[in-house]
Structures are given as C-alpha cells and as structure tokens.
Coordinates of C-alpha atoms in Angstrom, one line a residue:
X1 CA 108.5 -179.2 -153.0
X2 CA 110.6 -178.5 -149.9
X3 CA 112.4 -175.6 -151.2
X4 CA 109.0 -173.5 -151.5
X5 CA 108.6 -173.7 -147.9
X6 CA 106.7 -170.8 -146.4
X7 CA 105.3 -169.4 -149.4
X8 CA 102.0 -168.0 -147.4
X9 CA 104.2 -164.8 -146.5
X10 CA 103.9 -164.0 -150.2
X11 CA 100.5 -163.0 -149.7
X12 CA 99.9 -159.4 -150.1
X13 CA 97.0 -159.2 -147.5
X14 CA 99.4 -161.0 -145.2
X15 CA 101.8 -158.2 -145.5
X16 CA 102.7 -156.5 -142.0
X17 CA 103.8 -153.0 -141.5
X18 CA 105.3 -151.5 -138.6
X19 CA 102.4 -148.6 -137.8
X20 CA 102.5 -146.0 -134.8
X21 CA 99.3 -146.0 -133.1
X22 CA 97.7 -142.9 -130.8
X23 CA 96.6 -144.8 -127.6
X24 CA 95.7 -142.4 -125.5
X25 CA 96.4 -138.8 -125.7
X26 CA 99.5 -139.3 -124.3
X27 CA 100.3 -142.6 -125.2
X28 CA 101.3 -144.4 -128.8
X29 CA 102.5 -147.7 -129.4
X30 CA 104.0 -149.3 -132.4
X31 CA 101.5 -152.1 -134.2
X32 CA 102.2 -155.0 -136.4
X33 CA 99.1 -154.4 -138.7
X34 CA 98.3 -156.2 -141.9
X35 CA 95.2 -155.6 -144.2
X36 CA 94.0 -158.6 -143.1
X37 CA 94.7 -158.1 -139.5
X38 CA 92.4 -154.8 -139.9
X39 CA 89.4 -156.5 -141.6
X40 CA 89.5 -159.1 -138.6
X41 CA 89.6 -156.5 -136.1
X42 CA 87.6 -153.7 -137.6
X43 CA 84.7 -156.5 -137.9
X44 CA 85.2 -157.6 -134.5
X45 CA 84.4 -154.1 -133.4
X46 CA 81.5 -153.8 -135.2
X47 CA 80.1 -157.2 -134.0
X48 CA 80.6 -155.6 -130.5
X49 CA 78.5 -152.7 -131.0
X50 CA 79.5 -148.8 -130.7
X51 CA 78.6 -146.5 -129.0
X52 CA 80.5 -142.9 -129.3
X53 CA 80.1 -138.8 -129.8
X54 CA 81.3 -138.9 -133.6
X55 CA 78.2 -140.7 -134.6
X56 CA 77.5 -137.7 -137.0
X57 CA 80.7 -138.2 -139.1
X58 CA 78.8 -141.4 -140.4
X59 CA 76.1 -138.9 -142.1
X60 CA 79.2 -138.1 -144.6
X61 CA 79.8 -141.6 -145.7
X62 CA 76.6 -141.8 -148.0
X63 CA 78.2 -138.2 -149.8
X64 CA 82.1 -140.0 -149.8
X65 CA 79.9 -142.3 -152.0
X66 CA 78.0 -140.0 -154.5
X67 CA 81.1 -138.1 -154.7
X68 CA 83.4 -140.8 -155.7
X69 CA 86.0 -140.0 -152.9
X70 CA 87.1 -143.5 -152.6
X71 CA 88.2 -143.9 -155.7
X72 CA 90.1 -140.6 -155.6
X73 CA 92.2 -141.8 -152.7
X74 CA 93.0 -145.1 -154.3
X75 CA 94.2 -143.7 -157.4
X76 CA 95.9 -140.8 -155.9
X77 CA 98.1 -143.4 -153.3
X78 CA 98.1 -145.9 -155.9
X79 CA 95.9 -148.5 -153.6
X80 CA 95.8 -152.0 -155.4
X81 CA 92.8 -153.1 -153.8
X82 CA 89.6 -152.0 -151.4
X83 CA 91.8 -153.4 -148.7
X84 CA 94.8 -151.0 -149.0
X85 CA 95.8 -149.3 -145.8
X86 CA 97.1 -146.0 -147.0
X87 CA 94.0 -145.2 -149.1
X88 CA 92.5 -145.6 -145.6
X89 CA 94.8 -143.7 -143.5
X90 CA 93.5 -141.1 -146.0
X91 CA 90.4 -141.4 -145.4
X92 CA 91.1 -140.7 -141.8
X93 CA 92.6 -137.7 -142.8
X94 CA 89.7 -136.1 -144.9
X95 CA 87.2 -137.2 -141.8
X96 CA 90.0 -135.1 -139.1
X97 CA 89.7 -132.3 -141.8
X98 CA 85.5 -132.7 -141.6
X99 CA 85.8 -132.0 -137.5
X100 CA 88.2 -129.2 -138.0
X101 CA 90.2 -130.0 -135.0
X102 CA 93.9 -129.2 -135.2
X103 CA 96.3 -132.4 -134.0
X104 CA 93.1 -134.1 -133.7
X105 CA 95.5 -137.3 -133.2
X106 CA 96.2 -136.2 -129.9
X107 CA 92.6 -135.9 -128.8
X108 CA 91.9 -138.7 -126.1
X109 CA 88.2 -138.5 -127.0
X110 CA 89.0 -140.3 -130.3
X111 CA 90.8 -142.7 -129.3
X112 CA 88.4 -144.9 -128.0
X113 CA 85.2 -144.3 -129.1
X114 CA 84.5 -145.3 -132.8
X115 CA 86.1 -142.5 -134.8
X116 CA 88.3 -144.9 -136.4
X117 CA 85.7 -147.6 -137.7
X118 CA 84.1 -145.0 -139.9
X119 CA 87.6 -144.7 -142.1
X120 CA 87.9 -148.3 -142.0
X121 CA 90.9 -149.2 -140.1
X122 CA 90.6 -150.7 -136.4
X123 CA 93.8 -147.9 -135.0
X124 CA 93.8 -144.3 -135.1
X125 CA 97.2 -143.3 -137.2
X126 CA 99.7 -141.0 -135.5
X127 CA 100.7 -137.5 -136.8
X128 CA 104.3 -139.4 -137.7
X129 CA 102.8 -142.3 -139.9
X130 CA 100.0 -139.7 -141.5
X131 CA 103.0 -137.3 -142.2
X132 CA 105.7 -140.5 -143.2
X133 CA 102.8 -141.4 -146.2
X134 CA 102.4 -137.9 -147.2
X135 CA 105.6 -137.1 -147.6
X136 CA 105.9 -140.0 -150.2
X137 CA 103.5 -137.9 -152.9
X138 CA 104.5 -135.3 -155.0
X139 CA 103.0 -131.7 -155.3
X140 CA 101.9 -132.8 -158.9
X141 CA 100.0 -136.1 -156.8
X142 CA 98.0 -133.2 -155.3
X143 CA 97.3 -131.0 -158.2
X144 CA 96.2 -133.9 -160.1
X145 CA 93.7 -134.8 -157.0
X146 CA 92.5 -131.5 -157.8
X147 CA 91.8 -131.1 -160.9
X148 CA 89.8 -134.2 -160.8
X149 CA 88.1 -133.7 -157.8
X150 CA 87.1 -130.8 -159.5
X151 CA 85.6 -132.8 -162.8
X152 CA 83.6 -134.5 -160.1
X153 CA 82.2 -131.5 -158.8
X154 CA 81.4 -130.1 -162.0
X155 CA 79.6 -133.0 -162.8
X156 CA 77.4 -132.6 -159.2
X157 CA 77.1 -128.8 -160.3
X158 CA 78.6 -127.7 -157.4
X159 CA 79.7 -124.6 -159.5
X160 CA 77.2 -121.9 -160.9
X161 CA 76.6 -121.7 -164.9
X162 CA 77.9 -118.0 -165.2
X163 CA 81.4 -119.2 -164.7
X164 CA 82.1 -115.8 -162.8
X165 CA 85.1 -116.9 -160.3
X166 CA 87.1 -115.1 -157.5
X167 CA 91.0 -115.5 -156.8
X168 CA 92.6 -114.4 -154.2
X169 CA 96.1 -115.4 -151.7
X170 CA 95.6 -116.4 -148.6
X171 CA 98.0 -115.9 -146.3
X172 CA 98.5 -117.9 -142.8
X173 CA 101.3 -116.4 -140.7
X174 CA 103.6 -118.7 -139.3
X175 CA 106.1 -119.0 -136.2
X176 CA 109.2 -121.2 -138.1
X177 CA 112.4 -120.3 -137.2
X178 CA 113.1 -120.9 -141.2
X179 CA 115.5 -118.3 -142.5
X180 CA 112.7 -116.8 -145.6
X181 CA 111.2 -113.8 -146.6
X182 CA 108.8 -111.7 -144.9
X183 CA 105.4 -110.5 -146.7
X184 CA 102.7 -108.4 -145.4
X185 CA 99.4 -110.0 -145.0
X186 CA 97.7 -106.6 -144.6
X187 CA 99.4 -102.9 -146.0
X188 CA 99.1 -101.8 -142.5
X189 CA 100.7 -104.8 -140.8
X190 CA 104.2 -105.6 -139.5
X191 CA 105.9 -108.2 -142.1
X192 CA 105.9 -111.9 -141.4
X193 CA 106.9 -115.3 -142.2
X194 CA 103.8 -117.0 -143.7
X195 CA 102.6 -120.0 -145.8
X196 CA 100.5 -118.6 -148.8
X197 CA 98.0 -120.4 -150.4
X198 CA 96.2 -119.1 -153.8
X199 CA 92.6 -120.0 -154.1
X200 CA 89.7 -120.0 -156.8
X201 CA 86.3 -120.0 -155.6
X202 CA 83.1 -119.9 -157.6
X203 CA 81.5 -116.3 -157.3
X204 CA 77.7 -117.5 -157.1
X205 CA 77.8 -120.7 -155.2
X206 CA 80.9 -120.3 -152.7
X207 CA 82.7 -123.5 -153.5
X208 CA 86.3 -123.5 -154.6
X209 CA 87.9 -124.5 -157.8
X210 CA 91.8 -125.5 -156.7
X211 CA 94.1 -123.6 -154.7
X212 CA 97.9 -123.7 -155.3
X213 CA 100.5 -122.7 -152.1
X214 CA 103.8 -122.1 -151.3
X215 CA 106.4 -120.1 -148.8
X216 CA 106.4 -116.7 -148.5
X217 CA 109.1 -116.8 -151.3
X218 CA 106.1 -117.5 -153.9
X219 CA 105.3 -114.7 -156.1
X220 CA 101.5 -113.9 -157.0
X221 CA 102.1 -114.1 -160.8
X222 CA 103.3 -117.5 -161.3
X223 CA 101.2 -118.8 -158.3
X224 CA 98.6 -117.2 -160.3
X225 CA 99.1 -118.8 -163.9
X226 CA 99.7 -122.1 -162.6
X227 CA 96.3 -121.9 -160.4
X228 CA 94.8 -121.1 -164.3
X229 CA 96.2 -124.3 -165.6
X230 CA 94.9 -126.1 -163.3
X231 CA 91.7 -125.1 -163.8
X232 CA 91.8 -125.3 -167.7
X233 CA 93.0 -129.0 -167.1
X234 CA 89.6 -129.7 -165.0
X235 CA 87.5 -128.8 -167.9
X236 CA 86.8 -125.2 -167.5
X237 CA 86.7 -123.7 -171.0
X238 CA 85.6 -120.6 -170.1
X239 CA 85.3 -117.9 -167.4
X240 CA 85.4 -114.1 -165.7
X241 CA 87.9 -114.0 -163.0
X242 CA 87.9 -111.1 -160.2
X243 CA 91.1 -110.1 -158.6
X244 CA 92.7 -107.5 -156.3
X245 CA 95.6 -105.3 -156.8
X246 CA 98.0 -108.0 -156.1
X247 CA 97.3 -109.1 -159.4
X248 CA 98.3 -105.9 -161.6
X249 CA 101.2 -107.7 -163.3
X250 CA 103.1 -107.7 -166.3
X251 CA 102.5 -111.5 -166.5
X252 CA 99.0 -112.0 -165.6
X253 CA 97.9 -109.2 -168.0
X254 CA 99.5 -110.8 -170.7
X255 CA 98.0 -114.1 -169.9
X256 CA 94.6 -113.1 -170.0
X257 CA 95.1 -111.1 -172.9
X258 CA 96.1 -113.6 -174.9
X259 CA 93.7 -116.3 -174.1
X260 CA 90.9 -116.7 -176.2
X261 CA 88.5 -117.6 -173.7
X262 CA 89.1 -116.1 -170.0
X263 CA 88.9 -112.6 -169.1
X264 CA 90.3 -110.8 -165.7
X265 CA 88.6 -108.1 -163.7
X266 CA 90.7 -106.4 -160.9
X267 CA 90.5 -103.0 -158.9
X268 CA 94.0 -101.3 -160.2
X269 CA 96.4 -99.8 -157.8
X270 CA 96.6 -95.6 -158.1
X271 CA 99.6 -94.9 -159.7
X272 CA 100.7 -91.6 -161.6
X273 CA 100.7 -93.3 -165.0
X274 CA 96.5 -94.2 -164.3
X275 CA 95.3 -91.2 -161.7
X276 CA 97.0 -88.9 -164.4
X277 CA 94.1 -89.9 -166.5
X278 CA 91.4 -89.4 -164.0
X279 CA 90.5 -85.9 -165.2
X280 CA 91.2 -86.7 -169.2
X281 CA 88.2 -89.2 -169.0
X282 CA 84.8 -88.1 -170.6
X283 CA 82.6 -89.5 -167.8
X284 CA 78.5 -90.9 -168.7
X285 CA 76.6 -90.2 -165.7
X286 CA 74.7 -93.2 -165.1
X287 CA 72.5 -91.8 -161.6
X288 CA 73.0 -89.3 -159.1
X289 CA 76.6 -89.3 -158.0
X290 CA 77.8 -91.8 -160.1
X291 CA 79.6 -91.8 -163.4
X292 CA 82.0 -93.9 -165.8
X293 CA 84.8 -93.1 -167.9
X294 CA 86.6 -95.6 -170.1
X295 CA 89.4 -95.8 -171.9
X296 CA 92.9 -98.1 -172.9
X297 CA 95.3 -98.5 -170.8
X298 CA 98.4 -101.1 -170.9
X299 CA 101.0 -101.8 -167.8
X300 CA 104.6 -101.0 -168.2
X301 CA 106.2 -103.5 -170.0
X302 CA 103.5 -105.3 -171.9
X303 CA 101.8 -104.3 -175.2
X304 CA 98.5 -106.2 -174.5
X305 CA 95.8 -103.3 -174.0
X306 CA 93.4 -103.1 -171.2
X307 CA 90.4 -101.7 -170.6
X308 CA 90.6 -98.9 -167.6
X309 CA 87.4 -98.5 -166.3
X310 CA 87.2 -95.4 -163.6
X311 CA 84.4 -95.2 -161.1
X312 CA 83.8 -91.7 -159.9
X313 CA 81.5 -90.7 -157.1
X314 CA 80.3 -87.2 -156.0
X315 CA 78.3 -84.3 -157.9
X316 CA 80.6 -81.8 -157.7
X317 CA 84.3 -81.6 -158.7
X318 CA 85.9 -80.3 -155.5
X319 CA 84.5 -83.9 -153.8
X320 CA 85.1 -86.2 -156.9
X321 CA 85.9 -89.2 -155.5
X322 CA 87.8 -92.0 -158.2
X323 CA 88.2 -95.4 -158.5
X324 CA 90.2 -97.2 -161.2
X325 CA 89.4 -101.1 -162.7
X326 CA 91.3 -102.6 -165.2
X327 CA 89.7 -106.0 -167.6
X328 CA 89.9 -107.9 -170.6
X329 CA 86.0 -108.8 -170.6
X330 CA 84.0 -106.8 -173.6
X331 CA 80.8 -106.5 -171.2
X332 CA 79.1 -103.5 -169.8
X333 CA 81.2 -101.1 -167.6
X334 CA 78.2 -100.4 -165.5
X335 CA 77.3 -104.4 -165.3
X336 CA 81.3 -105.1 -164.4
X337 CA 81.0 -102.7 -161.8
X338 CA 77.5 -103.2 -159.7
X339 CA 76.9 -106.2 -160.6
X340 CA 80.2 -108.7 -161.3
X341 CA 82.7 -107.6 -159.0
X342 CA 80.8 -107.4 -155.3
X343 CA 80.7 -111.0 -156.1
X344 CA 84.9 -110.8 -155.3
X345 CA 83.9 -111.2 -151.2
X346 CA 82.5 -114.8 -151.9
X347 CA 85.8 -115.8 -151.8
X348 CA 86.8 -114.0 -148.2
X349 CA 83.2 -115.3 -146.9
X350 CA 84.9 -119.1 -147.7
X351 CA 88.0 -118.2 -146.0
X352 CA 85.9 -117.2 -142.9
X353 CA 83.6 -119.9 -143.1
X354 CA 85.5 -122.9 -144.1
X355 CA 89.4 -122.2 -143.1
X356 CA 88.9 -124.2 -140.3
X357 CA 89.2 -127.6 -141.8
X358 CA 92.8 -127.1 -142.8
X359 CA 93.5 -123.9 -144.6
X360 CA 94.4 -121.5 -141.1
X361 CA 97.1 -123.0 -139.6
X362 CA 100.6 -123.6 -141.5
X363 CA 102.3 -126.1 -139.2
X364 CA 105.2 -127.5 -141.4
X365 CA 106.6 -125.9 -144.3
X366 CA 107.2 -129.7 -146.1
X367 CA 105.2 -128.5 -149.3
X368 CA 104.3 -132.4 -149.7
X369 CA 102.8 -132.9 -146.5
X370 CA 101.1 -129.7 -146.5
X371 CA 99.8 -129.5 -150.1
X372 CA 98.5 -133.6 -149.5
X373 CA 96.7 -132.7 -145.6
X374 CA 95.2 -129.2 -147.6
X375 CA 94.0 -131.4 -150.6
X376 CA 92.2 -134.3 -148.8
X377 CA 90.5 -131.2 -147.0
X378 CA 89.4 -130.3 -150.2
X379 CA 87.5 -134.0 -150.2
X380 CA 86.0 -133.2 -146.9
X381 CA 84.6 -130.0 -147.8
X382 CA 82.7 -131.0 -150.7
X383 CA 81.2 -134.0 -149.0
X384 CA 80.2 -131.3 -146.2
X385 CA 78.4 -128.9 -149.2
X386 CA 76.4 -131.8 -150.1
X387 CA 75.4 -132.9 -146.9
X388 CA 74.8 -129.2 -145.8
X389 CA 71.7 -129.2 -148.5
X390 CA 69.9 -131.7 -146.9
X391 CA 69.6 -130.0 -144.2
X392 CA 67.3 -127.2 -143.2
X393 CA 68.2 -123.7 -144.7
X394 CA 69.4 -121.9 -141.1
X395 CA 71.9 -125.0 -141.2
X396 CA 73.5 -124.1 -144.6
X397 CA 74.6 -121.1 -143.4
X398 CA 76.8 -122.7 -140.5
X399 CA 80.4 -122.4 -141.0
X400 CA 82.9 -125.7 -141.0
X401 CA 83.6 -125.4 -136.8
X402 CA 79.6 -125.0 -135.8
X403 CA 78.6 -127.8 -138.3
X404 CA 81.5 -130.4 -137.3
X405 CA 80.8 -129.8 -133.8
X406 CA 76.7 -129.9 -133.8
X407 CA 76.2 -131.9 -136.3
X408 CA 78.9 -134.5 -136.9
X409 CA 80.6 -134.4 -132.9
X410 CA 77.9 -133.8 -130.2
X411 CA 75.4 -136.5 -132.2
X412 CA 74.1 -139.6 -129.7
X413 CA 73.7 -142.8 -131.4
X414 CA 75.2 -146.1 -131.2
X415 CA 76.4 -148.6 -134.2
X416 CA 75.7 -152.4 -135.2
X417 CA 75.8 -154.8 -137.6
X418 CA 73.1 -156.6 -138.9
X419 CA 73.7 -159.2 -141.8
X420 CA 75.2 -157.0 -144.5
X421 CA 74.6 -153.4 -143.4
X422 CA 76.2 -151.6 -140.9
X423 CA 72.8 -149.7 -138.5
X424 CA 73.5 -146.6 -137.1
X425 CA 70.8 -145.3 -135.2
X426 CA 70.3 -141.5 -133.6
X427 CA 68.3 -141.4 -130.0
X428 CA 68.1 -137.6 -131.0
X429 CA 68.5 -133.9 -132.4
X430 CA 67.8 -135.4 -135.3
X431 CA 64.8 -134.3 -135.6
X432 CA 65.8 -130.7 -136.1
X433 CA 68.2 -131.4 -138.6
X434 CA 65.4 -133.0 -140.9
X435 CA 67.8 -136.5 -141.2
X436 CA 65.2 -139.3 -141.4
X437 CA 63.6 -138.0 -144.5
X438 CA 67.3 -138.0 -146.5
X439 CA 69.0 -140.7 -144.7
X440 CA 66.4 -143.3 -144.0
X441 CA 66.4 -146.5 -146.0
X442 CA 69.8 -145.4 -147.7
X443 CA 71.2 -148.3 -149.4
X444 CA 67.7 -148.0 -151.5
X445 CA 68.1 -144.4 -151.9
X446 CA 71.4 -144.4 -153.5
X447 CA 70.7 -147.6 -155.5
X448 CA 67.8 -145.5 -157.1
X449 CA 70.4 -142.6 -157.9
X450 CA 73.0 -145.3 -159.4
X451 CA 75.4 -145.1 -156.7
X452 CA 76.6 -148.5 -155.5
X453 CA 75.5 -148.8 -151.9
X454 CA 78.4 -151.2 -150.3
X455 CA 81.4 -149.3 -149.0
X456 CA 84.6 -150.1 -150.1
X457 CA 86.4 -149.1 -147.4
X458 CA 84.2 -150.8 -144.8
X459 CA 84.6 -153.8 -146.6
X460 CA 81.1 -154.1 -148.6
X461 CA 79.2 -153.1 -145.6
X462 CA 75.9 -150.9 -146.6
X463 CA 75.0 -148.4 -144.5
X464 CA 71.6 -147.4 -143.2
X465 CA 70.2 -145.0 -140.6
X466 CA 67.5 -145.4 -137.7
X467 CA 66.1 -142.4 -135.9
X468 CA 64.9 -143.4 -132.2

C-alpha cells in the first residue's frame, strides 16, 4: 500500500486555492484558502462574537431564503456542494450590490467588521478574484440566471396580474478610451461612449422582468427581441408592452405583429408619412379639448398593419395640438391612452430609485463580467422588495442608497452563536422599522411557510433575531 501515499490531498474540501484578499483599504494579500479552511475560520469568528455597522445586511438572509437565491448561485457557477467557494464569493457580490457602494472592496470599513461572515466566507474577495470568476461565465450563464430568477419571482407574485410592462434602454455614459461608437443618451445632448442596457419592468408593481446590455454598438431592435425571448422563456405567455420612439422599427413591428399573444404600445416619431394624416383623421371628441382619430398605418418596409392612434388637444383648429401612438393591442383608444401608457414612467421611477445597486456606473466593457456583477444585482434587489414590505409604508418608498444605508449599514447590534443558530440582536432603531414583529422567532416563522430554516451557506446555522 506504499504507492498510495498521500492520498488525503485528494479530498475535495482539502483543495487550496490561491485567493487575493482586501486587508485593509489599501492593503491585499494573497491567501491559501480551502473550503474547509473557511468553515474552521468562519466558525471561529462566530464563536468570538461580532460586533459591526452591517448588522442590517443580516435582515436579508431570511428573504435569500424564501427566494431561493442560494440555489440560483450554485447552479449558475456549477457549486458541487453547500461548501463551494465561488457560489460564496457570489453571494458576496449580491450583498455589495444590496449596499450600493461602488468598489465597495476597497472600503476599509468592511474589512474588519463582520461584513464577510454574512456571505459565508471568513476573507473579503478582491475586485481581481470577483472579476477572474466572472469572467469564467458566459452571457447565456446570465440570461439563464434571469430567466429563472424570474420564475421565482413570479411564483412570489412580485409582478401584477394585468401583465402591462414597460421597456426601455438605459444608457450609462462611460469614460473608455475604447475606439466605438458614440449614441446620444438625450436628443439634445453631445454624443458619447456608453454601456446600454435594455430593461423590462412590470408597469403596476415597479419590479423588473430581465434586462439585456451591450456597447454602444447594440442596436435597439435586436436588443429588443432578444429581451422578448427572454421573457417568453420565464413563463410569460402573455402581455402589453409600452415603448418610446426608439422602438419604431421595421423589426420590432413585425415581431409583435406576428405573435399571437403580445401586443406593443409606443408614442410614434412625427414623420411626413404619419403628420400627413393628421388632418385626414375623423376625430370622436371624447371631453373638452380632447379627441381621437384612428386609423392603419404600416412602417416602411413591413406589411404588418398598425393601428395609428392620434391624440389631439385644443378646441379650435388654429391651436390643434397632435400626438401620434402606434399598437398591435385591439383595446380601447381612449383606455390605451389615459389609462395604459402613463404607466410607461414606472420604468424611469426604477432607474431613479434602484440604479444604485449596479445599473449607473459602466466600469469595464468585459460583457461577462458586467452582464454577471448586473445579474447578481438582480438577486439583491428582489430580496430588498421583499424585505421593503415588511416594513412600514414611508419605508417602501425609500430608494436602493437611503435603504442600504439606514437600514442595512448604520444598524447597531452585535452577533453570536448559540448551539445551532446564529443570534443577532439590535440595541435599536428597530423599533421604527417595525422588525421584531417579522423577524422575531424566525427559524419558526419560515418553518411554518415551508422554507427550510438552516442556511446553506453559513453551514446549517439558523438564524434568529433579538431586539434590545
């Protein structure tokens, strides 16, 4: 038996790997870390007792469990256990996106005071091994994070029963010295080089769909049609989508003609071929001021007919005022109108309210790195929704950079272990924020909604809360 010397090595929790670690803020080191290297240390920590100013960041853990996250980040970098380090440093990554804190790596503060526990691992990851594992996964690796992290959130009804959506680009400008093209985020604004990213949000309740992005090289129309399939593969059979002028195409007309079960609304741009019309159009006066004309209309190059809906405003002719729409949906003009498309500035209220966890900065251009960080932020803002309705309505209303900085950053508290479950207790605020009657006695509470209790990535550790 000589010859099978050494054969401990072989043992995949014994595995080292050669991790850059941030230190300090100015300071990383490179660590010999091994899964079970990080289970010894992490529950050395805990048996020490914490005490830090990220104590709120735990009050996501309990919604990482009803949503299923973990399991998203172990399929989607192909973890073969609970104890896998990447599906951690991922985890780490969706909690940065939560705090909404740009190179958060290279804040001191977390350093040294806790953040790291609540992802699992006993280091905080450097921007060059975070970037090293996301480089590894695929744009499709993304999408299909999407699309089921959007099955998930249908199942949670995060998304309204209308099925009314909004899509829009969203365009982040950039300072690259890449040689690309040059778009326009505004008609009135100089040309630049950005990073564009296509979103669909649900109208009703503000929460997004999937998002697809790309250089400033990306066109709308096939961003647009690959966003679609994205959302047909997460289960959406049918819907009204609102748009903007950037999406009078050939191509996306066509597509939403021809499918049997989604229909487009967008404002259409006023060219000759549609303001020609304007005074050909038998108008219904529907109130003082305010009349509709319809009629057919189809954009050069396609055969699939529209329906041009103009809005006119003014009582007499010499201050007619016009404004064209062109859809595929068969309902009411007048309900399309006033009733359907103010719903288009959900999605601009989520882009003003939640950019801050990843989606206002481009910062590299590597579309595998960027589409992975933008993703997992995904994660983090669905685990935010849920926790944002616990809390008291004036709360709700917060955007991404108020909550992660009242709520889940300037929280007091300290953390310890006792037997099985891992305490963590609030001295207070909490009070305000209406925590002990949703996060008191958790383990039972999610046991009694048929979530299992023990965290995987804490190594079975339950988690309760006590409010001081």
């Amino acid at each position: 038996m000589a010859f099978k010397k050494k054969l401990y090595q072989l043992n995949p929790t014994k595995e080292i790997k050669e991790i850059v670690i941030q230190k300090t803020k100015r300071e990383k080191s490179i660590s010999s870390v091994s899964e079970q290297s990080n289970e010894r240390h992490v529950r050395e920590i805990l048996a020490n007792k914490l005490s830090g100013t990220h104590i709120g960041i735990w009050l996501l853990i309990p919604e990482y469990l009803r949503l299923g996250a973990w399991d998203l980040l172990k399929g989607s970098f192909s973890a073969e256990n609970n104890n896998d380090l990447n599906a951690r440093i991922a985890m780490q990554l969706v909690n940065e996106s939560a705090l909404c804190v740009n190179r958060i790596r290279r804040k001191d503060s977390l350093c040294n005071q806790g953040f790291s526990i609540a992802n699992g691992l006993s280091f905080l990851t450097s921007d060059e091994t975070a970037h090293e594992l996301l480089d590894k996964r695929s744009v499709q690796h993304s999408e299909q994070l999407q699309i089921t992290l959007m099955q998930l959130r249908r199942l949670h009804n995060h998304y309204n029963e209308q099925n009314i959506f909004a899509i829009d680009p969203h365009r982040i400008p950039s300072a690259t010295k890449r040689l690309m093209p040059c778009k326009k985020k505004r008609p009135n604004e100089a040309s630049h080089k950005m990073m564009q990213t296509f979103f669909c949000v649900d109208s009703f309740s503000g929460q997004p769909l999937a998002f697809n992005l790309g250089s400033s090289g990306k066109n709308c129309s096939s961003a647009t049609l690959r966003l679609m399939e994205m959302i047909q593969q997460g289960g959406q059979k049918e819907g009204l989508f609102i748009a903007d002028k950037e999406h009078y195409t050939k191509e996306i007309a066509e597509y939403f003609c021809k499918h049997p079960s989604f229909d487009i609304l967008l404002p259409a741009p006023e060219v000759q071929k549609i303001t020609q019309r304007y005074s050909q159009l038998k108008y219904t006066p529907l109130w003082a001021g305010y009349a509709l004309g319809v009629d057919t209309f189809q954009i050069e190059g396609s055969k699939c007919p529209l329906q041009l809906i103009v809005q006119r405003q003014g009582e007499r002719s010499d201050s007619f005022c016009y404004k064209p729409f062109l859809t595929t949906s068969t309902q009411k003009p007048v309900d399309l109108l006033t009733k359907v498309f103010p719903q288009r500035w959900t999605i601009e209220e989520f882009f003003n309210f939640e950019a801050d966890m990843g989606w206002n900065r481009a910062s590299t251009f590597n579309l595998n790195i960027k589409y992975s960080k933008q993703t997992l932020a995904l994660i983090a803002q669905a685990a935010t929704h849920q926790l944002k309705k616990k809390l008291p309505m004036n709360y709700r209303h917060w955007t991404a950079a108020h909550t992660a900085e009242q709520v889940l950053t300037n929280m007091e508290g300290d953390i310890r272990v006792k037997d099985d479950t891992i305490i963590v207790t609030f001295y207070r605020d909490h009070e305000e924020l209406n925590l002990k009657n949703n996060f008191e006695n958790m383990p039972q509470r999610l046991l009694s909604e048929g979530v299992n209790p023990k965290i995987p990535w804490l190594f079975d550790f339950k988690l309760d809360f006590k409010f001081k």
